[in-house]
Amino acid sequence: MKRNNRAKWARMSLLFTLILALVTVPYQNADANTINVDASAAIMINGDTGQILYEDNIDEQLAIASMTKMMTEYLLFEAIEEGQVSWDDTVQIEDHLYPLSHQGGLSNVMLRSDYDYTVKDLYESMAIYSANASTMALASHIAGSESAFVQQMNEKAAELGLDHYDFVNSSGLPNSSLDGHHPDGTPADAETTMSARSVAQLAFHLLNDYPEVLETASIPFAEFQAGPDETVNMPNWNQMLPGMSHEYEGADGLKTGTTDAAGNSFTGTALRDGTRLITVVMNAGDPQIRTERFDETAKLFDYGFDQFEDITVVEEGQEPEDNTFTVSGGKETEVSVVTSENLNVSTQKNANQDYTLEVVLDEELLNENGELVAPISEGERIGTLKVNFDDPTEYIQGTQLSGVALVATEDIEEAGWFTMSMRGIGSFFSSMWTSLTDTVSGWFN
């Protein structure tokens, strides 16, 4: 492409089409006609990209019970990362949590007023055994009160791009189960609700931002030191882990949830041959049979691992068809670009579909003429190489990976006054020469 056409090309969003190959494309709305998942809502995504592989009623906001604790875990890991708390901190247990921790019918480890518990102790009881009083104690330790923590939960949900959510406490219990000690500003009969899409998106961020959560979530059985001479057995409620009743190859997390309103729900994840899947089933199976949520999750895992494969559409270091772009105000007038990483897509086996590539430069880096502006640093992102399929792939909101970043291959320093002046003079005489030759040419035509 000629240099004088590049600015125009940039202003047209730098769209160019390359029919590269026949590739396998996922049938995105793989629904009940493909597999029958018995749940009020269900979703399966690729755990690395957020690509949706199965969906059913994923935007209805429903009760999620103890799957709420994934947000508590996220904020705990964030607080530790930022140095606000540490694993060895001794946690002050509020008086009302002692009787709550002894309530029959609620998932808990029994806490004592004459014994100290660390953040790590309480976290393990939350992640493995879904201990509710432990969760509430952690929330108060992190934010000063559970009410303040709930505010952080909702703020973080917005920050992560979740669409359908309402966090009312840190544990996922109905507020009506908290004997009047529910967080200030939340209704006494409220329960945390989210959509399946938002639950999957929360799990996606938790696993990708803090993958160490799986070190604990994958433990099938542990013991809690409730006192100097008292231990509590903690079998993991996730029955898909190794050695459990519904063991599934590759399963290593993540969080169950059960209340009357939520039914039997489960956010699962499994890793096989380098591919991680995340699933959510809400109010799954017979309400009287808690393990049916694992049967429904197994259907999703089987479908995902059996019917999909990951392919690399764009490789790291790949150059666009025309990989140089005009730079305004630089010592050099052009910069070349390459892709920053591989772009992988989950594709349904034996489904062929063409795709095209589209280059889009970041608008904030362009001047009014559609040119990049110096200075530019090597490795700086200047745009995206997007992949467009005839049947578009779908992603959970906030994790749209339809393309891969394009980065500069060299530094382009800002040109000095003298260079710009000489360039302007050269452009002036070039324009005069073009005008003159056009005039002379017209005399002979």
Short mmCIF file of C-alpha atoms in Angstrom, two decimals:
data_model
loop_
_atom_site.label_atom_id
_atom_site.label_comp_id
_atom_site.label_asym_id
_atom_site.label_seq_id
_atom_site.Cartn_x
_atom_site.Cartn_y
_atom_site.Cartn_z
CA MET A 1 0.00 0.00 0.00
CA LYS A 2 1.33 3.42 -0.90
CA ARG A 3 2.34 5.65 1.97
CA ASN A 4 -0.02 8.47 1.00
CA ASN A 5 -2.95 6.07 1.35
CA ARG A 6 -2.08 4.90 4.84
CA ALA A 7 -3.74 7.75 6.75
CA LYS A 8 -6.97 7.17 4.83
CA TRP A 9 -6.70 3.46 5.61
CA ALA A 10 -6.33 4.24 9.32
CA ARG A 11 -9.41 6.47 9.29
CA MET A 12 -11.39 3.59 7.79
CA SER A 13 -10.53 1.49 10.88
CA LEU A 14 -7.74 -0.20 8.97
CA LEU A 15 -9.98 -3.03 7.82
CA PHE A 16 -8.42 -5.59 5.57
CA THR A 17 -9.59 -9.07 4.84
CA LEU A 18 -7.51 -12.20 4.49
CA ILE A 19 -9.29 -15.48 3.95
CA LEU A 20 -6.69 -17.54 5.75
CA ALA A 21 -8.08 -21.04 6.14
CA LEU A 22 -11.03 -23.19 6.99
CA VAL A 23 -11.18 -23.41 10.77
CA THR A 24 -13.45 -25.09 13.25
CA VAL A 25 -15.85 -22.66 14.88
CA PRO A 26 -17.93 -23.33 17.99
CA TYR A 27 -21.69 -23.49 17.63
CA GLN A 28 -22.09 -20.88 20.32
CA ASN A 29 -25.63 -21.49 21.46
CA ALA A 30 -25.05 -25.16 22.08
CA ASP A 31 -28.28 -25.64 23.96
CA ALA A 32 -30.75 -28.21 25.13
CA ASN A 33 -30.90 -29.79 21.68
CA THR A 34 -27.25 -30.77 22.08
CA ILE A 35 -27.18 -31.70 25.75
CA ASN A 36 -29.92 -31.57 28.31
CA VAL A 37 -28.79 -29.87 31.52
CA ASP A 38 -31.39 -30.04 34.27
CA ALA A 39 -30.94 -26.64 35.94
CA SER A 40 -32.67 -23.28 36.13
CA ALA A 41 -29.59 -21.76 34.48
CA ALA A 42 -26.31 -23.15 33.20
CA ILE A 43 -23.19 -21.93 31.45
CA MET A 44 -19.82 -23.32 30.40
CA ILE A 45 -16.85 -21.17 29.38
CA ASN A 46 -13.24 -21.65 28.40
CA GLY A 47 -11.34 -20.83 31.58
CA ASP A 48 -8.48 -19.09 29.77
CA THR A 49 -10.40 -16.89 27.33
CA GLY A 50 -13.93 -16.55 28.73
CA GLN A 51 -15.40 -17.90 25.49
CA ILE A 52 -18.92 -19.24 26.02
CA LEU A 53 -19.29 -22.87 24.96
CA TYR A 54 -22.77 -23.56 26.37
CA GLU A 55 -25.50 -21.30 27.70
CA ASP A 56 -29.02 -21.64 29.00
CA ASN A 57 -30.89 -18.78 30.70
CA ILE A 58 -27.60 -17.18 31.70
CA ASP A 59 -28.86 -13.64 32.38
CA GLU A 60 -31.67 -14.28 34.87
CA GLN A 61 -30.68 -13.12 38.34
CA LEU A 62 -31.11 -16.01 40.80
CA ALA A 63 -30.08 -16.85 44.36
CA ILE A 64 -26.53 -18.24 44.48
CA ALA A 65 -26.09 -19.29 48.14
CA SER A 66 -22.47 -20.05 49.10
CA MET A 67 -21.13 -19.42 45.60
CA THR A 68 -21.14 -15.89 47.06
CA LYS A 69 -17.94 -16.88 48.87
CA MET A 70 -15.99 -16.66 45.59
CA MET A 71 -16.22 -12.88 45.88
CA THR A 72 -15.12 -13.05 49.52
CA GLU A 73 -12.14 -15.14 48.40
CA TYR A 74 -11.32 -12.64 45.65
CA LEU A 75 -11.31 -9.71 48.07
CA LEU A 76 -9.27 -11.68 50.61
CA PHE A 77 -6.57 -12.49 48.05
CA GLU A 78 -6.59 -8.88 46.89
CA ALA A 79 -6.22 -7.60 50.48
CA ILE A 80 -3.29 -9.96 51.06
CA GLU A 81 -1.69 -8.94 47.77
CA GLU A 82 -1.97 -5.28 48.75
CA GLY A 83 -0.58 -5.90 52.24
CA GLN A 84 -3.77 -4.97 54.09
CA VAL A 85 -3.93 -8.34 55.86
CA SER A 86 -1.67 -11.40 56.11
CA TRP A 87 -2.28 -15.13 56.40
CA ASP A 88 -0.85 -15.11 59.93
CA ASP A 89 -3.12 -12.36 61.26
CA THR A 90 -5.13 -13.34 64.33
CA VAL A 91 -8.78 -12.63 63.59
CA GLN A 92 -11.06 -11.08 66.21
CA ILE A 93 -14.27 -13.12 66.29
CA GLU A 94 -17.35 -11.00 67.00
CA ASP A 95 -19.54 -12.27 69.82
CA HIS A 96 -22.56 -13.11 67.68
CA LEU A 97 -20.49 -15.42 65.48
CA TYR A 98 -19.82 -17.95 68.26
CA PRO A 99 -23.45 -19.11 68.57
CA LEU A 100 -23.89 -18.86 64.79
CA SER A 101 -20.93 -21.21 64.27
CA HIS A 102 -22.67 -23.83 66.42
CA GLN A 103 -26.02 -23.68 64.61
CA GLY A 104 -27.13 -27.01 63.25
CA GLY A 105 -28.20 -27.00 59.62
CA LEU A 106 -25.65 -24.35 58.62
CA SER A 107 -22.26 -25.25 57.21
CA ASN A 108 -19.78 -24.25 59.91
CA VAL A 109 -16.78 -25.12 61.99
CA MET A 110 -17.42 -24.51 65.68
CA LEU A 111 -15.54 -21.45 66.92
CA ARG A 112 -14.50 -20.88 70.54
CA SER A 113 -13.96 -17.66 72.43
CA ASP A 114 -10.89 -19.05 74.23
CA TYR A 115 -8.88 -19.86 71.12
CA ASP A 116 -7.16 -17.79 68.43
CA TYR A 117 -7.74 -18.32 64.72
CA THR A 118 -5.62 -17.00 61.88
CA VAL A 119 -6.74 -15.71 58.52
CA LYS A 120 -5.38 -18.91 56.96
CA ASP A 121 -7.33 -21.10 59.40
CA LEU A 122 -10.61 -19.38 58.63
CA TYR A 123 -9.91 -19.18 54.89
CA GLU A 124 -9.35 -22.94 54.66
CA SER A 125 -12.59 -23.62 56.54
CA MET A 126 -14.40 -21.29 54.11
CA ALA A 127 -12.86 -22.64 50.90
CA ILE A 128 -13.08 -26.34 51.81
CA TYR A 129 -16.08 -26.63 54.12
CA SER A 130 -17.97 -23.42 53.26
CA ALA A 131 -17.90 -22.34 56.91
CA ASN A 132 -20.25 -19.38 57.21
CA ALA A 133 -19.19 -17.86 60.55
CA SER A 134 -15.55 -18.08 59.44
CA THR A 135 -16.46 -16.20 56.26
CA MET A 136 -18.19 -13.43 58.18
CA ALA A 137 -15.23 -13.11 60.55
CA LEU A 138 -12.87 -12.73 57.59
CA ALA A 139 -15.11 -10.09 56.04
CA SER A 140 -15.04 -7.99 59.21
CA HIS A 141 -11.28 -8.46 59.53
CA ILE A 142 -10.70 -7.20 56.00
CA ALA A 143 -13.09 -4.25 55.92
CA GLY A 144 -13.75 -3.44 59.59
CA SER A 145 -17.34 -4.69 59.45
CA GLU A 146 -19.34 -7.04 57.28
CA SER A 147 -21.47 -4.08 56.16
CA ALA A 148 -18.38 -2.31 54.80
CA PHE A 149 -17.25 -5.57 53.21
CA VAL A 150 -20.57 -5.98 51.39
CA GLN A 151 -20.08 -2.53 49.92
CA GLN A 152 -16.65 -3.64 48.70
CA MET A 153 -18.22 -6.76 47.18
CA ASN A 154 -20.66 -4.77 45.09
CA GLU A 155 -18.00 -2.24 44.09
CA LYS A 156 -15.68 -5.04 42.98
CA ALA A 157 -18.48 -6.67 40.99
CA ALA A 158 -18.94 -3.43 39.08
CA GLU A 159 -15.19 -3.11 38.58
CA LEU A 160 -15.01 -6.63 37.15
CA GLY A 161 -17.79 -5.83 34.69
CA LEU A 162 -20.48 -8.07 36.15
CA ASP A 163 -23.97 -7.16 34.95
CA HIS A 164 -26.45 -8.95 37.20
CA TYR A 165 -25.62 -9.11 40.91
CA ASP A 166 -26.72 -8.03 44.37
CA PHE A 167 -24.43 -8.96 47.27
CA VAL A 168 -26.17 -8.65 50.63
CA ASN A 169 -23.66 -10.49 52.85
CA SER A 170 -20.29 -12.22 52.65
CA SER A 171 -21.43 -15.83 53.09
CA GLY A 172 -24.41 -16.37 50.81
CA LEU A 173 -26.72 -17.35 53.67
CA PRO A 174 -30.19 -15.79 53.62
CA ASN A 175 -30.15 -12.73 55.87
CA SER A 176 -33.06 -14.31 57.70
CA SER A 177 -30.65 -16.99 58.99
CA LEU A 178 -28.39 -14.46 60.71
CA ASP A 179 -30.54 -13.78 63.80
CA GLY A 180 -30.76 -10.06 63.12
CA HIS A 181 -27.01 -9.65 62.56
CA HIS A 182 -27.29 -9.12 58.81
CA PRO A 183 -25.22 -6.26 57.32
CA ASP A 184 -26.59 -2.75 57.79
CA GLY A 185 -28.48 -1.45 54.80
CA THR A 186 -29.59 -4.87 53.56
CA PRO A 187 -33.13 -6.25 53.96
CA ALA A 188 -33.69 -8.77 56.74
CA ASP A 189 -35.12 -11.31 54.27
CA ALA A 190 -32.67 -10.72 51.40
CA GLU A 191 -30.36 -13.25 49.76
CA THR A 192 -27.44 -12.67 47.39
CA THR A 193 -28.41 -13.05 43.73
CA MET A 194 -26.47 -13.18 40.47
CA SER A 195 -26.92 -14.41 36.92
CA ALA A 196 -25.11 -17.54 35.71
CA ARG A 197 -23.10 -15.35 33.33
CA SER A 198 -21.95 -13.13 36.19
CA VAL A 199 -21.10 -16.11 38.41
CA ALA A 200 -18.98 -17.57 35.61
CA GLN A 201 -17.34 -14.22 35.07
CA LEU A 202 -16.52 -13.94 38.78
CA ALA A 203 -15.03 -17.44 38.74
CA PHE A 204 -13.05 -16.54 35.61
CA HIS A 205 -11.48 -13.53 37.32
CA LEU A 206 -10.83 -15.42 40.56
CA LEU A 207 -9.04 -18.26 38.76
CA ASN A 208 -7.05 -16.02 36.44
CA ASP A 209 -6.15 -13.31 38.96
CA TYR A 210 -5.55 -15.63 41.92
CA PRO A 211 -5.00 -19.18 40.61
CA GLU A 212 -3.61 -20.17 44.01
CA VAL A 213 -7.24 -20.46 45.15
CA LEU A 214 -7.20 -23.94 43.62
CA GLU A 215 -4.48 -25.09 46.02
CA THR A 216 -7.13 -25.05 48.75
CA ALA A 217 -10.33 -25.58 46.75
CA SER A 218 -8.93 -28.86 45.41
CA ILE A 219 -8.34 -30.40 48.88
CA PRO A 220 -10.85 -33.27 49.32
CA PHE A 221 -10.55 -33.48 53.08
CA ALA A 222 -8.95 -31.45 55.89
CA GLU A 223 -9.21 -30.88 59.63
CA PHE A 224 -9.91 -27.61 61.43
CA GLN A 225 -8.25 -26.96 64.78
CA ALA A 226 -11.21 -25.56 66.68
CA GLY A 227 -9.38 -25.56 70.00
CA PRO A 228 -6.29 -26.94 71.75
CA ASP A 229 -7.91 -30.37 72.04
CA GLU A 230 -10.67 -30.16 69.45
CA THR A 231 -10.61 -30.78 65.70
CA VAL A 232 -13.43 -30.62 63.17
CA ASN A 233 -13.49 -32.87 60.11
CA MET A 234 -13.90 -30.89 56.88
CA PRO A 235 -14.84 -33.02 53.86
CA ASN A 236 -15.03 -30.80 50.78
CA TRP A 237 -18.62 -30.25 49.62
CA ASN A 238 -17.33 -30.55 46.03
CA GLN A 239 -17.90 -34.25 45.37
CA MET A 240 -16.15 -34.13 41.97
CA LEU A 241 -12.68 -33.98 43.51
CA PRO A 242 -10.34 -37.01 43.52
CA GLY A 243 -11.49 -39.76 45.87
CA MET A 244 -14.98 -38.28 46.30
CA SER A 245 -18.31 -39.87 45.35
CA HIS A 246 -18.61 -38.08 41.98
CA GLU A 247 -14.90 -37.92 41.13
CA TYR A 248 -14.26 -36.41 37.72
CA GLU A 249 -10.88 -36.51 35.98
CA GLY A 250 -9.26 -33.06 36.10
CA ALA A 251 -11.75 -31.48 38.52
CA ASP A 252 -10.02 -29.18 41.02
CA GLY A 253 -12.65 -26.67 42.19
CA LEU A 254 -14.51 -24.50 42.86
CA LYS A 255 -17.59 -23.70 45.00
CA THR A 256 -20.92 -25.25 45.93
CA GLY A 257 -24.00 -23.40 47.11
CA THR A 258 -27.25 -24.60 48.70
CA THR A 259 -30.22 -22.75 50.16
CA ASP A 260 -33.97 -23.17 49.72
CA ALA A 261 -34.02 -20.30 47.22
CA ALA A 262 -30.86 -21.29 45.34
CA GLY A 263 -31.51 -25.01 45.29
CA ASN A 264 -28.40 -27.08 44.69
CA SER A 265 -25.93 -24.97 42.75
CA PHE A 266 -22.30 -25.41 41.80
CA THR A 267 -19.47 -23.56 40.10
CA GLY A 268 -17.10 -26.22 38.83
CA THR A 269 -13.77 -26.18 37.05
CA ALA A 270 -11.63 -28.90 35.53
CA LEU A 271 -8.35 -29.02 33.62
CA ARG A 272 -7.51 -31.60 30.93
CA ASP A 273 -4.70 -31.56 28.38
CA GLY A 274 -4.05 -27.88 29.00
CA THR A 275 -7.70 -26.83 28.56
CA ARG A 276 -9.57 -25.41 31.56
CA LEU A 277 -13.35 -25.31 31.65
CA ILE A 278 -15.52 -23.35 34.07
CA THR A 279 -19.16 -24.36 34.55
CA VAL A 280 -22.07 -23.01 36.55
CA VAL A 281 -25.33 -24.85 37.26
CA MET A 282 -28.01 -23.12 39.32
CA ASN A 283 -30.86 -24.94 41.07
CA ALA A 284 -29.79 -28.19 39.43
CA GLY A 285 -31.68 -31.46 39.48
CA ASP A 286 -33.99 -32.67 42.22
CA PRO A 287 -33.91 -30.20 45.16
CA GLN A 288 -33.85 -33.16 47.54
CA ILE A 289 -30.75 -34.72 45.97
CA ARG A 290 -27.71 -32.49 46.44
CA THR A 291 -25.38 -34.61 44.29
CA GLU A 292 -27.40 -34.14 41.10
CA ARG A 293 -25.64 -30.80 40.57
CA PHE A 294 -22.46 -32.81 40.01
CA ASP A 295 -24.21 -35.08 37.49
CA GLU A 296 -25.33 -32.01 35.53
CA THR A 297 -21.85 -30.51 35.74
CA ALA A 298 -20.36 -33.77 34.45
CA LYS A 299 -22.61 -33.49 31.38
CA LEU A 300 -21.15 -30.05 30.68
CA PHE A 301 -17.56 -31.19 31.26
CA ASP A 302 -18.06 -34.22 28.98
CA TYR A 303 -19.52 -32.03 26.28
CA GLY A 304 -16.79 -29.44 26.57
CA PHE A 305 -13.85 -31.83 26.58
CA ASP A 306 -15.31 -34.22 23.97
CA GLN A 307 -16.74 -31.75 21.45
CA PHE A 308 -14.32 -28.81 21.54
CA GLU A 309 -10.67 -28.29 20.77
CA ASP A 310 -8.40 -25.28 21.10
CA ILE A 311 -6.69 -23.92 17.99
CA THR A 312 -4.22 -21.08 17.51
CA VAL A 313 -5.68 -18.65 14.98
CA VAL A 314 -2.96 -16.00 15.30
CA GLU A 315 0.56 -16.69 16.50
CA GLU A 316 2.76 -14.44 18.61
CA GLY A 317 5.00 -12.28 16.40
CA GLN A 318 2.68 -12.51 13.38
CA GLU A 319 2.74 -9.48 11.07
CA PRO A 320 -0.40 -8.03 9.48
CA GLU A 321 -0.55 -8.06 5.68
CA ASP A 322 0.85 -4.53 5.64
CA ASN A 323 2.68 -4.16 8.93
CA THR A 324 3.96 -0.58 8.74
CA PHE A 325 1.99 2.52 9.67
CA THR A 326 2.56 6.24 9.25
CA VAL A 327 3.93 8.12 12.27
CA SER A 328 3.45 11.87 12.63
CA GLY A 329 6.13 13.94 14.36
CA GLY A 330 8.71 11.17 14.65
CA LYS A 331 12.35 10.87 13.62
CA GLU A 332 11.10 7.95 11.55
CA THR A 333 7.93 8.31 9.53
CA GLU A 334 6.80 4.69 9.84
CA VAL A 335 6.61 2.00 12.49
CA SER A 336 6.19 -1.74 12.01
CA VAL A 337 4.02 -3.90 14.28
CA VAL A 338 3.59 -7.57 15.25
CA THR A 339 1.14 -9.50 17.42
CA SER A 340 2.03 -9.68 21.12
CA GLU A 341 0.82 -13.22 21.84
CA ASN A 342 -1.06 -16.19 20.48
CA LEU A 343 -4.81 -15.92 19.94
CA ASN A 344 -6.45 -19.22 20.81
CA VAL A 345 -10.08 -20.11 20.14
CA SER A 346 -12.15 -23.07 21.29
CA THR A 347 -13.71 -24.66 18.22
CA GLN A 348 -16.32 -27.35 17.79
CA LYS A 349 -14.86 -30.38 16.09
CA ASN A 350 -15.77 -30.97 12.44
CA ALA A 351 -17.42 -27.56 11.94
CA ASN A 352 -15.67 -25.58 9.19
CA GLN A 353 -15.93 -21.81 8.89
CA ASP A 354 -13.95 -19.05 7.19
CA TYR A 355 -12.62 -16.10 9.14
CA THR A 356 -11.15 -12.72 8.29
CA LEU A 357 -8.60 -10.50 9.98
CA GLU A 358 -9.14 -6.83 10.79
CA VAL A 359 -6.54 -4.31 11.97
CA VAL A 360 -7.83 -1.55 14.24
CA LEU A 361 -5.47 1.08 15.63
CA ASP A 362 -6.26 2.51 19.09
CA GLU A 363 -8.11 5.75 18.39
CA GLU A 364 -6.54 7.62 21.30
CA LEU A 365 -3.13 7.19 19.64
CA LEU A 366 -4.18 8.75 16.31
CA ASN A 367 -4.21 12.38 15.20
CA GLU A 368 -7.00 13.93 13.15
CA ASN A 369 -5.42 12.54 9.99
CA GLY A 370 -5.55 8.99 11.30
CA GLU A 371 -1.79 8.80 11.88
CA LEU A 372 0.08 7.49 14.91
CA VAL A 373 1.86 10.22 16.87
CA ALA A 374 5.46 10.04 18.14
CA PRO A 375 7.00 9.17 20.51
CA ILE A 376 6.31 5.40 20.38
CA SER A 377 8.12 2.83 22.52
CA GLU A 378 9.14 -0.63 21.41
CA GLY A 379 6.53 -3.09 22.67
CA GLU A 380 3.88 -0.38 23.09
CA ARG A 381 0.38 -1.47 22.16
CA ILE A 382 -0.86 0.50 19.19
CA GLY A 383 -3.88 -1.51 18.12
CA THR A 384 -5.56 -4.90 17.73
CA LEU A 385 -5.51 -7.64 15.13
CA LYS A 386 -9.10 -8.85 15.36
CA VAL A 387 -10.46 -12.17 14.17
CA ASN A 388 -13.96 -12.12 12.71
CA PHE A 389 -15.78 -15.40 12.15
CA ASP A 390 -18.87 -15.82 9.97
CA ASP A 391 -20.56 -17.21 13.10
CA PRO A 392 -19.18 -14.87 15.78
CA THR A 393 -17.72 -16.38 18.90
CA GLU A 394 -19.31 -15.18 22.13
CA TYR A 395 -17.54 -14.28 25.36
CA ILE A 396 -18.64 -13.33 28.85
CA GLN A 397 -18.75 -9.57 29.15
CA GLY A 398 -15.40 -8.00 29.97
CA THR A 399 -13.32 -10.87 28.60
CA GLN A 400 -13.89 -10.32 24.89
CA LEU A 401 -10.80 -11.76 23.25
CA SER A 402 -11.77 -11.47 19.59
CA GLY A 403 -8.30 -10.21 18.82
CA VAL A 404 -4.72 -9.87 19.96
CA ALA A 405 -2.70 -6.75 20.68
CA LEU A 406 -0.43 -5.28 18.00
CA VAL A 407 2.77 -3.81 19.41
CA ALA A 408 5.51 -1.64 17.93
CA THR A 409 8.74 -3.41 16.99
CA GLU A 410 10.97 -0.37 17.56
CA ASP A 411 11.29 2.97 19.35
CA ILE A 412 10.20 6.01 17.37
CA GLU A 413 11.57 9.16 18.99
CA GLU A 414 9.90 12.51 18.62
CA ALA A 415 11.52 14.57 15.84
CA GLY A 416 13.22 17.85 16.68
CA TRP A 417 12.37 21.31 15.34
CA PHE A 418 15.01 21.20 12.60
CA THR A 419 13.91 17.82 11.28
CA MET A 420 10.27 18.88 11.19
CA SER A 421 11.19 22.13 9.44
CA MET A 422 13.22 20.34 6.77
CA ARG A 423 10.43 17.82 6.34
CA GLY A 424 7.94 20.67 5.89
CA ILE A 425 10.16 22.39 3.32
CA GLY A 426 10.56 19.14 1.45
CA SER A 427 6.83 18.60 1.46
CA PHE A 428 6.28 22.16 0.17
CA PHE A 429 8.60 21.72 -2.80
CA SER A 430 7.25 18.24 -3.47
CA SER A 431 3.75 19.70 -3.68
CA MET A 432 4.96 22.47 -6.00
CA TRP A 433 6.71 19.95 -8.26
CA THR A 434 3.59 17.78 -8.40
CA SER A 435 1.47 20.81 -9.28
CA LEU A 436 3.93 21.88 -11.96
CA THR A 437 4.15 18.47 -13.57
CA ASP A 438 0.37 18.17 -13.56
CA THR A 439 0.11 21.56 -15.30
CA VAL A 440 2.73 20.72 -17.89
CA SER A 441 1.13 17.37 -18.51
CA GLY A 442 -2.17 19.13 -19.12
CA TRP A 443 -0.65 21.21 -21.90
CA PHE A 444 0.07 18.10 -23.92
CA ASN A 445 -3.19 16.28 -23.30
#
